[in-house]
XYZ file of C-alpha atoms in Angstrom:
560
model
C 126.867 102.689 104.826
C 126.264 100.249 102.020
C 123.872 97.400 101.479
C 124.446 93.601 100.226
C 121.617 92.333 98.231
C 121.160 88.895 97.220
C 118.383 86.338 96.450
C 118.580 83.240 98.644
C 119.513 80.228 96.644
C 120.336 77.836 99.648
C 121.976 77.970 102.950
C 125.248 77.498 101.359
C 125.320 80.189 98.475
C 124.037 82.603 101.616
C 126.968 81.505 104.100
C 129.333 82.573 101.040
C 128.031 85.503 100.391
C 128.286 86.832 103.777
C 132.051 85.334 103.679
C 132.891 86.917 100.656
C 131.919 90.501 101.647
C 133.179 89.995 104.994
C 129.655 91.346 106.641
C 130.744 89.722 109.691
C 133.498 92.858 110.841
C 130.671 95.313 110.965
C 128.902 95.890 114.585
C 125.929 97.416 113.125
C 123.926 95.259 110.491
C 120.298 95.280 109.380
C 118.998 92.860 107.437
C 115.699 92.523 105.575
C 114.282 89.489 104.794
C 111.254 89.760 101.942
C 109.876 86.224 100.928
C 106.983 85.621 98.644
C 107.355 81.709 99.935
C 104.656 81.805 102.726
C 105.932 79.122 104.694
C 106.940 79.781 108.316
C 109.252 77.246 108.296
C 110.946 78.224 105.438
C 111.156 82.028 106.979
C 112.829 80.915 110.359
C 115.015 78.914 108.351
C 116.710 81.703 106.540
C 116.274 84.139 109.282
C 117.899 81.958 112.148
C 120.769 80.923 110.230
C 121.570 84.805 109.316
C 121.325 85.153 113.056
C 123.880 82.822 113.911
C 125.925 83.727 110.810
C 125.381 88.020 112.175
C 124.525 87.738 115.831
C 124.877 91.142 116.531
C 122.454 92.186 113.647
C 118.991 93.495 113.451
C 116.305 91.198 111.247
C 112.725 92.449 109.871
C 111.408 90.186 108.137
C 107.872 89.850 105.834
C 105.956 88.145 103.420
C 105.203 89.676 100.249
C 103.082 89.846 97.121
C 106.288 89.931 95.064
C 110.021 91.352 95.656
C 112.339 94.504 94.260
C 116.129 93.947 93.286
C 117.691 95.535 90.885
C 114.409 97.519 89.403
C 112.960 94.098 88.564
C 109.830 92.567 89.549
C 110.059 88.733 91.012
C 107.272 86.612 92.742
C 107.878 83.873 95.145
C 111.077 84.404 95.625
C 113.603 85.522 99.568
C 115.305 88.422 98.585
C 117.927 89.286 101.592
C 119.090 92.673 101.907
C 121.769 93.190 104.611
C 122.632 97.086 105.123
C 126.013 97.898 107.425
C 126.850 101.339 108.815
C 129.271 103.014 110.551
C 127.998 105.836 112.070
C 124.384 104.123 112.882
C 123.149 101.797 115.543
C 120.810 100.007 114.718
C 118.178 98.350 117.073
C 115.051 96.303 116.531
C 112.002 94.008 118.294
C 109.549 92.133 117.614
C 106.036 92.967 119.106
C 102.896 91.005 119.029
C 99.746 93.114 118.478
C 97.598 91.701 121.151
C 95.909 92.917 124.404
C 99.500 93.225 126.311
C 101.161 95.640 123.597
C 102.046 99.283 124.342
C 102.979 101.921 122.308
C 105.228 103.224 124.557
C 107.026 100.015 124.355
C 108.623 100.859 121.713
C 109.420 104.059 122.850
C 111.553 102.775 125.710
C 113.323 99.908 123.431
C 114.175 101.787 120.314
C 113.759 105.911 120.655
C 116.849 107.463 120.952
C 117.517 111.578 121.178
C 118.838 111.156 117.567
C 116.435 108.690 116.160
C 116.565 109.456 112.510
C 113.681 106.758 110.955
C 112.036 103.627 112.204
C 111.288 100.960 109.673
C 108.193 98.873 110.486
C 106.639 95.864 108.697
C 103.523 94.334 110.377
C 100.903 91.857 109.293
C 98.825 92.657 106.490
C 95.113 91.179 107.296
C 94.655 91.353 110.984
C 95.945 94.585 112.886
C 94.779 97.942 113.167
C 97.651 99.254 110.581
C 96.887 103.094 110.911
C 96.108 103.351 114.628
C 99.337 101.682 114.662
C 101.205 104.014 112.871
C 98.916 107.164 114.009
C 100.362 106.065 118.007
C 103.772 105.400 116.708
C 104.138 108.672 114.740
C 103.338 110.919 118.368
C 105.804 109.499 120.011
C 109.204 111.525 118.487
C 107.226 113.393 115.357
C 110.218 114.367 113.416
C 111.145 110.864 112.730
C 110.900 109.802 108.973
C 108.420 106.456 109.274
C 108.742 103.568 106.585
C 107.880 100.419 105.620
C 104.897 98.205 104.676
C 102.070 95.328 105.757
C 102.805 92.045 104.752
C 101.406 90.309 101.544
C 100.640 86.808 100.238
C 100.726 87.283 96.803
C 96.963 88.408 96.690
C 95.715 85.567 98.374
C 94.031 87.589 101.657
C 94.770 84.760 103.327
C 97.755 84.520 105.532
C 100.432 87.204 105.981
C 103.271 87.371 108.831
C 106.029 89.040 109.964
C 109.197 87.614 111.437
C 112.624 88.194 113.151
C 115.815 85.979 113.898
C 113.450 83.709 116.235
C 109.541 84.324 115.682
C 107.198 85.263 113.297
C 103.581 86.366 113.671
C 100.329 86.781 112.053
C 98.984 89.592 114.385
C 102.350 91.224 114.830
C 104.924 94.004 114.228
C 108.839 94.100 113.649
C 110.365 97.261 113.981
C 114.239 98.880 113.732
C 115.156 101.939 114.489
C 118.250 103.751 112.765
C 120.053 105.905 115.496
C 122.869 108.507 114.515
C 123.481 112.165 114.631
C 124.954 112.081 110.778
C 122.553 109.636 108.768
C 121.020 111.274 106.164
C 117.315 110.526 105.604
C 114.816 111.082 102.967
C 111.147 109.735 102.053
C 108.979 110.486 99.729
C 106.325 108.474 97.466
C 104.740 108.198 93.991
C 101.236 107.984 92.835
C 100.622 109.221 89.341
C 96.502 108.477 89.708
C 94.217 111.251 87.978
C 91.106 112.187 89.971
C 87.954 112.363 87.664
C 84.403 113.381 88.470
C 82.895 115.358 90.930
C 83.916 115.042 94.783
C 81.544 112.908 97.456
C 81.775 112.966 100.710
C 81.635 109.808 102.770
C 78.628 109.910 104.900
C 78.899 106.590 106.628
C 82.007 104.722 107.353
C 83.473 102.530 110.287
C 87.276 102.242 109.414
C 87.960 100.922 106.508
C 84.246 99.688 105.408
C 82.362 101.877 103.561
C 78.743 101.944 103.138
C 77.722 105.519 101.841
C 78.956 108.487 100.141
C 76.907 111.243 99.681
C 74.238 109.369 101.720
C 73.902 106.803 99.429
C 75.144 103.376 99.492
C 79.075 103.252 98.066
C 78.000 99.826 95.837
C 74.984 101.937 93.895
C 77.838 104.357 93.393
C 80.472 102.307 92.350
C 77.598 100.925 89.591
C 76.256 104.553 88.721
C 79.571 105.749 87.664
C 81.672 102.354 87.020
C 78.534 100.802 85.292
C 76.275 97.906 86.694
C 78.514 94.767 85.944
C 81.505 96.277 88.225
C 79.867 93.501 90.392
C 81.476 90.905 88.530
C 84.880 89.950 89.370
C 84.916 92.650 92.215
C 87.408 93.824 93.107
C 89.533 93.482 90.919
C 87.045 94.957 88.193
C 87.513 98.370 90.135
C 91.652 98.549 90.354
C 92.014 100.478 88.151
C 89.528 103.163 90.114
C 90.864 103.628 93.571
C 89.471 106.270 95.757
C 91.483 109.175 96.075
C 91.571 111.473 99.789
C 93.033 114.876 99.389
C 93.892 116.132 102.826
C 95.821 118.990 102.841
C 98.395 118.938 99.746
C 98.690 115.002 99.361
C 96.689 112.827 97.379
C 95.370 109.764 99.490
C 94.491 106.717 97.138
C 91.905 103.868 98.808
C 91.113 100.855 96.766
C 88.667 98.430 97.645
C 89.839 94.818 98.525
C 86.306 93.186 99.076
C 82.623 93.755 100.067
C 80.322 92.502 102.681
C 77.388 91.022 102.554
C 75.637 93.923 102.675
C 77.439 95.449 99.700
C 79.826 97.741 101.935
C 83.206 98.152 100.976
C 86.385 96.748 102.584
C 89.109 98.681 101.849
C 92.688 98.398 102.186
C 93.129 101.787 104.808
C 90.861 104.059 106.588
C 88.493 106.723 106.042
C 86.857 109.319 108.509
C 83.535 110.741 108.445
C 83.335 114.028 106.182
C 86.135 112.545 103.463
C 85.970 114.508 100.653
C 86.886 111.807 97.632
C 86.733 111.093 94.122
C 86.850 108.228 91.689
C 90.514 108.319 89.935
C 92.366 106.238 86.708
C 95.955 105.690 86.594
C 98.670 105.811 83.638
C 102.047 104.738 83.625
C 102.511 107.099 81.045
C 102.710 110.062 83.123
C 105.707 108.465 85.151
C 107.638 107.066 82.121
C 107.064 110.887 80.702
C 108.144 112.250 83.746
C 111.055 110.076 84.019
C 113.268 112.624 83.593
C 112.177 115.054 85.716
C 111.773 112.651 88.673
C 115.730 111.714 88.192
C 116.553 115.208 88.413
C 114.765 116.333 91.469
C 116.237 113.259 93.250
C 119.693 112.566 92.074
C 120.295 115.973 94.128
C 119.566 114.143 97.242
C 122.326 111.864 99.166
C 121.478 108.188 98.571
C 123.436 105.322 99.546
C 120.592 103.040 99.816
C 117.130 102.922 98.886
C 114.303 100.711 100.609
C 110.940 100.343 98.150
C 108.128 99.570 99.789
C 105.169 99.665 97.168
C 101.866 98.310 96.896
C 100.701 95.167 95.706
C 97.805 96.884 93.955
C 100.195 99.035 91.896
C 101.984 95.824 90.815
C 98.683 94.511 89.610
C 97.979 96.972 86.902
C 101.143 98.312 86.159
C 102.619 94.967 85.829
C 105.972 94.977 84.201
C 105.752 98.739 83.330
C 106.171 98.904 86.999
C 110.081 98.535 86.461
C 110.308 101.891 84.358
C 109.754 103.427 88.078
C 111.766 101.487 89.610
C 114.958 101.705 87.241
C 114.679 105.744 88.516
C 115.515 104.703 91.865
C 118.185 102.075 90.875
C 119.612 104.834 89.085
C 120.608 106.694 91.995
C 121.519 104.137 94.158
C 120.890 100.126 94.697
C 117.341 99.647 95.573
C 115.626 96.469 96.930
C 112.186 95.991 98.669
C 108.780 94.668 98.229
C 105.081 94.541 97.433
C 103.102 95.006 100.379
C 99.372 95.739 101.502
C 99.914 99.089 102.287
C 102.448 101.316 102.557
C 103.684 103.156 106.109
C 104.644 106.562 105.349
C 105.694 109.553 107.824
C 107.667 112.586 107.551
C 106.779 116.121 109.293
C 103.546 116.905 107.247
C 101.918 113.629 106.998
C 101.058 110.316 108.847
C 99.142 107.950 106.511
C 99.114 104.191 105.483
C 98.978 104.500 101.746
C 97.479 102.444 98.691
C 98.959 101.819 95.421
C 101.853 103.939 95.781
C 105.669 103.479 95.674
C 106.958 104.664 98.755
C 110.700 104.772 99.318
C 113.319 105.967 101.897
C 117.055 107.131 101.211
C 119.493 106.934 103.744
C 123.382 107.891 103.185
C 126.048 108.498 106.047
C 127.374 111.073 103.676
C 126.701 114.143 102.103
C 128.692 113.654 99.033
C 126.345 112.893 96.149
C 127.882 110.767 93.304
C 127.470 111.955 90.089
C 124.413 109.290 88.881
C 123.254 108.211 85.014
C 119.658 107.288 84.584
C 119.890 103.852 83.278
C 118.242 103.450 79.870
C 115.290 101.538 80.664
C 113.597 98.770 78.245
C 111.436 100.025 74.840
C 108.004 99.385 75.924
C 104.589 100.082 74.020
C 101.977 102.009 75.385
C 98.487 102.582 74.726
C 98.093 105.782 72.761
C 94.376 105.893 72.939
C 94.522 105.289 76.757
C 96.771 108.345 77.286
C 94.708 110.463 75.047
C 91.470 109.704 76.936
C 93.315 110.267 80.503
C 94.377 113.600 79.178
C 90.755 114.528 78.035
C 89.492 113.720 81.137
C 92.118 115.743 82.914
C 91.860 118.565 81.063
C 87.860 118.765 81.094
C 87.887 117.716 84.652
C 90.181 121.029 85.285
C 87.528 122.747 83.346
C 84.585 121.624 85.584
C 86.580 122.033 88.304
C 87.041 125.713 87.377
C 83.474 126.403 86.955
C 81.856 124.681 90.212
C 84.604 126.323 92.406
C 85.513 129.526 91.303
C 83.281 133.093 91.557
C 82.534 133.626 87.528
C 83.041 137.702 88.641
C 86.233 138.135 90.328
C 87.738 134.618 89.215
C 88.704 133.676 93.452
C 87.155 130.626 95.187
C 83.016 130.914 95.415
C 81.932 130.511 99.092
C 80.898 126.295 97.996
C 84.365 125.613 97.959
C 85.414 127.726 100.835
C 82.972 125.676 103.098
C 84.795 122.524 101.453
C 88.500 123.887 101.692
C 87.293 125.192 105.860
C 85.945 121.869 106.601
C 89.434 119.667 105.217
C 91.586 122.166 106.594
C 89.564 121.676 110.203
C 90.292 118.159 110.056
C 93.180 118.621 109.061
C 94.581 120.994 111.774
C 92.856 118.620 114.614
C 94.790 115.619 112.869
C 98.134 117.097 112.648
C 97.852 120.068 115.387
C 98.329 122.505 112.734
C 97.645 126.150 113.120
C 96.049 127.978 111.049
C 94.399 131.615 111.018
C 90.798 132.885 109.300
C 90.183 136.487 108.111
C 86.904 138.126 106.996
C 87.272 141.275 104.817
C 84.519 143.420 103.840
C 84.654 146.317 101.894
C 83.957 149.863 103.872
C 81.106 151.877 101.825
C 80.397 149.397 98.950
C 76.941 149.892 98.551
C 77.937 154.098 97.924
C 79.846 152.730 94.968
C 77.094 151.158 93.533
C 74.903 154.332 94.125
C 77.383 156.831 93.054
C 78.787 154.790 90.190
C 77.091 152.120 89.108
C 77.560 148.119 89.250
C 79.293 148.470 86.072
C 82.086 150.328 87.970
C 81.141 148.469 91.671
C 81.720 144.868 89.385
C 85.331 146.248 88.322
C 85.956 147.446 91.864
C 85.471 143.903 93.367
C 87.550 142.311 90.676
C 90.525 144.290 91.386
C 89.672 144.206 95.027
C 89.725 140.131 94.832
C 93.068 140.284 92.414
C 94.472 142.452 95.412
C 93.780 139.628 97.952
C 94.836 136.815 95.793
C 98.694 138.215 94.682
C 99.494 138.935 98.120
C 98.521 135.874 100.024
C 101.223 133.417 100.289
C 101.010 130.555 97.397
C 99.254 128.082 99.866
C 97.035 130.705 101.360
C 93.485 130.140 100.243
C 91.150 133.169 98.427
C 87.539 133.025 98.444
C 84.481 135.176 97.746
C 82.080 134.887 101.010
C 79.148 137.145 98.791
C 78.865 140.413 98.235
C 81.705 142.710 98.832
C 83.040 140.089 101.491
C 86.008 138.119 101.339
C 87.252 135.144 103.565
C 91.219 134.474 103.808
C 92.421 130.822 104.871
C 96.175 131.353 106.062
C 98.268 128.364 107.199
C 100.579 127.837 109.891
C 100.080 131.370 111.113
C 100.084 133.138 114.465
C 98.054 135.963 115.529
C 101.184 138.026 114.818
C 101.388 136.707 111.262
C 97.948 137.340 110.220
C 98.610 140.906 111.886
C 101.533 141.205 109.516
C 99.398 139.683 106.337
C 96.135 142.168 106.838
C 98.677 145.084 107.565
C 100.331 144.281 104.574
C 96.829 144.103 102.198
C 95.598 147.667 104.065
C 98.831 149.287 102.056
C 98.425 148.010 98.855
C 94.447 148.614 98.798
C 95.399 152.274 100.035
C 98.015 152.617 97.016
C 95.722 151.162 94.388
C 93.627 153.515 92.083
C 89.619 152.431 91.681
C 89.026 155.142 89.328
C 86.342 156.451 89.414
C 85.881 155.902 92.975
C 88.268 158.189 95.452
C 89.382 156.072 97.862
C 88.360 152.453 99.312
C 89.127 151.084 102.377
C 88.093 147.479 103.984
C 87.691 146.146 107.468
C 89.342 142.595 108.312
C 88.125 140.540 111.477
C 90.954 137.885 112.306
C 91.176 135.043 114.338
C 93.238 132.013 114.936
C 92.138 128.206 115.120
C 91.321 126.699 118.380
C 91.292 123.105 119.361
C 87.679 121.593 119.118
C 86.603 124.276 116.732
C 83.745 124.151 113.978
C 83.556 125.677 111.078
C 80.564 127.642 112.963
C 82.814 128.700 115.854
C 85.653 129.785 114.164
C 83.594 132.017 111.567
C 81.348 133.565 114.192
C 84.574 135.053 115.866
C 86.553 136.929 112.559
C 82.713 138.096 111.645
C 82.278 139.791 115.033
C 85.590 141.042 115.101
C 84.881 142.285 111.454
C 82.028 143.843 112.926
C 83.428 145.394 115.420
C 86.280 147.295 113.446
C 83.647 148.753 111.522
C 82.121 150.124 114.643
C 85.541 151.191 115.683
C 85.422 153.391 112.826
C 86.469 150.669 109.781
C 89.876 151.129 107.428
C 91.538 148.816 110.887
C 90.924 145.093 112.009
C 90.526 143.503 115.154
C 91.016 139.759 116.348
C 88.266 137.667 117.487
């Protein structure tokens, strides 16, 4: 495969460059049309004379809030980006978003048994984004999901989408890339710090906000941002976004507006029970990770790369914004645009995103070129800036360490357990994940303390904890229930796997010395997650079937 990229100049300077590369002998064309001109007019114009100029190609087009080529930034400009393959068909439609629209629609036009990715911009004011991409992403889950909403240059007040024909303002244009050999990667960038404590939102409906912690989200926002974040809202609080952690990724919000009741309007969704916290960006961390970024992806075949990143980002990054994306030109030529949020989907995650770069690789080869990083620009940075973000990492980390962790036998404490039980239910609904819980108690503990001491008992229960912690897996989860009890939160397990994991911790407890004490054994009650569990539910089972092996005679486990 290999992609043209161009910025329209006229109809002529576009006819001769589709001439001069001789586009026209390939069968299977997609084109991407990104315009920060939001004109309709204007958009048909380009995109109807590429369709008579290609007739057999595919067209997405969007408006922006500013367009990728070449790792620079531009605004108001139609950049054209016309990708042909030869071992991909491509196929595409335009849907409008109204009461006639199906989700299986798109199943039946564009799903193929070797759908590799689907590339979707829609609107970026007036549909339901993440329902959107929620229903799309259940329809064929191991397809890689990209793309963006439409901007208009931060004006919140007209976005649309468009093909060869129409164009839309409650709408959706999709393409699907079909092949058994097309190489596909996505991944995105975020580089935001969460500071503070966590909050949980209390009251939400979609993407308004009105409390966290059961208080309203604007006495918040002045409590920790100070009282005259009021003024010039939002943009005052950029710089702040929200940030969801579900599961392993980061999730970053930022608020777009507020009602007149001083709710937030957001730019995505949240769900009741969101654990968030206030956040601060630096571009620092991704110039000084520059390197290490290159590395990890220069291993990965690239023949194209698609941006889609957020207008947001763009805003307070500015021109430092480039540095990023001179690490993608790098590896292979990049074009794309700002949008209002970002579609992302690969096997672990289905989210619309805020003020990230998102980007997706596709190659109809293997081979991997051998790639430079280009030297970027000399920019200036703000020294005291960086030195305050990495104070307020480090003594975040700190406080972190101290509300989460059991002082005594340095695992989890049971606060964060009920945290880490609660995401990971959501989670595992959200995703159909599996997961498995186990309880561990400690046969005969309160004999230690009688026969030896709490001096001795304390020492026990620290090496008893550093057991359970080195022979978990790395995203296993340790905590300290109280007492001598433990709780175990193993993912994407079966019952035979936590079987395997609690056999496993019996033989290294029975070869470890707790001099003075003879011998210690521990009973385990397991269980696996069921759909439409609580946290209540699933712990009642593993503690009666922790129960019960001790009434079986303990040193064994049972499953609840």
């Amino acid at each position: 495969m290999k992609s043209f990229n161009t910025q329209f100049e006229n109809e002529k300077a576009l006819k001769e460059f589709v001439e001069s590369n001789d586009i026209v002998k390939y069968e299977n064309i997609l084109i991407q049309v990104f315009t920060g001109i939001i004109d309709e007019k204007h958009s048909l114009k380009i995109s109807s004379l590429l369709k008579k100029l290609l007739p057999h190609s595919s067209i997405l087009g969007t408006t922006t809030s500013g367009e990728i080529y070449k790792h620079k930034i531009y605004n108001k400009t139609t950049l054209i980006s016309i990708s042909v393959f030869e071992k991909t068909v491509v196929k595409s439609k335009f849907y409008k978003l109204d009461g006639n629209f199906r989700t299986s629609d798109i199943k039946d036009d564009l799903i193929t048994d070797n759908t590799k990715a689907l590339i979707i911009f829609s609107d970026g004011l007036k549909s339901d984004s993440e329902r959107l991409l929620k229903e799309i992403s259940l329809l064929k889950p191991d397809i890689t999901i990209a793309g963006g909403r439409a901007g208009d240059n931060l004006e919140f007040k007209k976005t649309y989408v468009f093909d060869g024909e129409i164009y839309g303002e409650d709408a959706c244009v999709i393409a699907s890339l079909n092949s058994d050999e097309l190489i596909v990667n996505s991944d995105y960038l975020l580089n935001w710090t969460p500071i503070g404590r966590d909050m949980i939102v209390t009251k939400v409906e979609g993407n308004i906000l009105y409390e966290l912690d059961h208080t309203p989200v604007m006495e918040i926002y002045k409590k920790y941002l100070g009282k005259d974040i009021i003024n010039d809202f939002p943009f005052s609080s950029l710089e702040f976004p929200l940030i969801i952690k579900r599961d392993k990724f980061l999730i970053a919000r930022g608020a777009i507006s507020y009602t007149p009741e001083h709710a937030l309007v957001f730019a995505g969704n949240f769900e009741q029970g969101d654990v968030v916290r206030f956040s601060i960006g630096n571009m620092d961390d991704v110039i000084n990770d520059t390197a290490k970024y290159f590395s990890y992806y220069k291993k990965i075949p690239a023949e194209s790369i698609f941006v889609y990143s957020c207008s947001e980002r763009k805003l307070l990054m500015g021109d430092k914004l480039e540095e990023e994306m001179n690490i993608l030109e790098s590896l292979a030529p990049t074009v794309g645009f700002f949008t209002y949020g970002e579609y992302f989907h690969d096997s672990n995650i289905a989210e619309l995103l805020n003020i990230t770069t998102t980007f997706l690789t596709l190659s109809e080869t293997a081979k991997i070129k051998k790639r430079t990083l280009n030297s970027s620009s000399t920019q200036k940075y703000d020294v005291v800036k960086k030195a305050l973000i990495h104070l307020i990492r480090v003594t975040t980390k700190e406080l972190e360490h101290t509300s989460t962790y059991d002082l005594l036998t340095e695992v989890h404490n049971r606060a964060e357990y009920i945290k880490r039980i609660g995401l990971k239910l959501k989670s595992a609904s959200r995703y159909k994940e599996r997961f498995g819980l186990i309880l561990v108690d400690i046969d005969y503990f309160k004999l230690v303390n009688d026969n030896y001491g709490h001096a001795v008992g304390d020492s026990v229960l620290q090496k008893f904890a550093s057991i359970l912690s080195k022979n978990v897996r790395e995203d296993d989860f340790v905590a300290r229930w109280g007492g001598e009890e433990f709780v175990i939160i193993a993912n994407h397990v079966s019952v035979k796997d936590l079987e395997r994991l609690t056999k496993k911790l019996q033989k290294v407890i029975a070869k470890t010395s707790f001099a003075p004490v003879l011998k210690l054994t521990a009973s385990f009650g397991l269980s696996i997650y069921m759909e439409n569990d609580s946290e209540e539910t699933l712990f009642k089972r593993v503690d009666n079937a922790m129960y019960a092996a001790k009434k079986d005679g303990r040193n064994t486990y049972m499953i609840g």
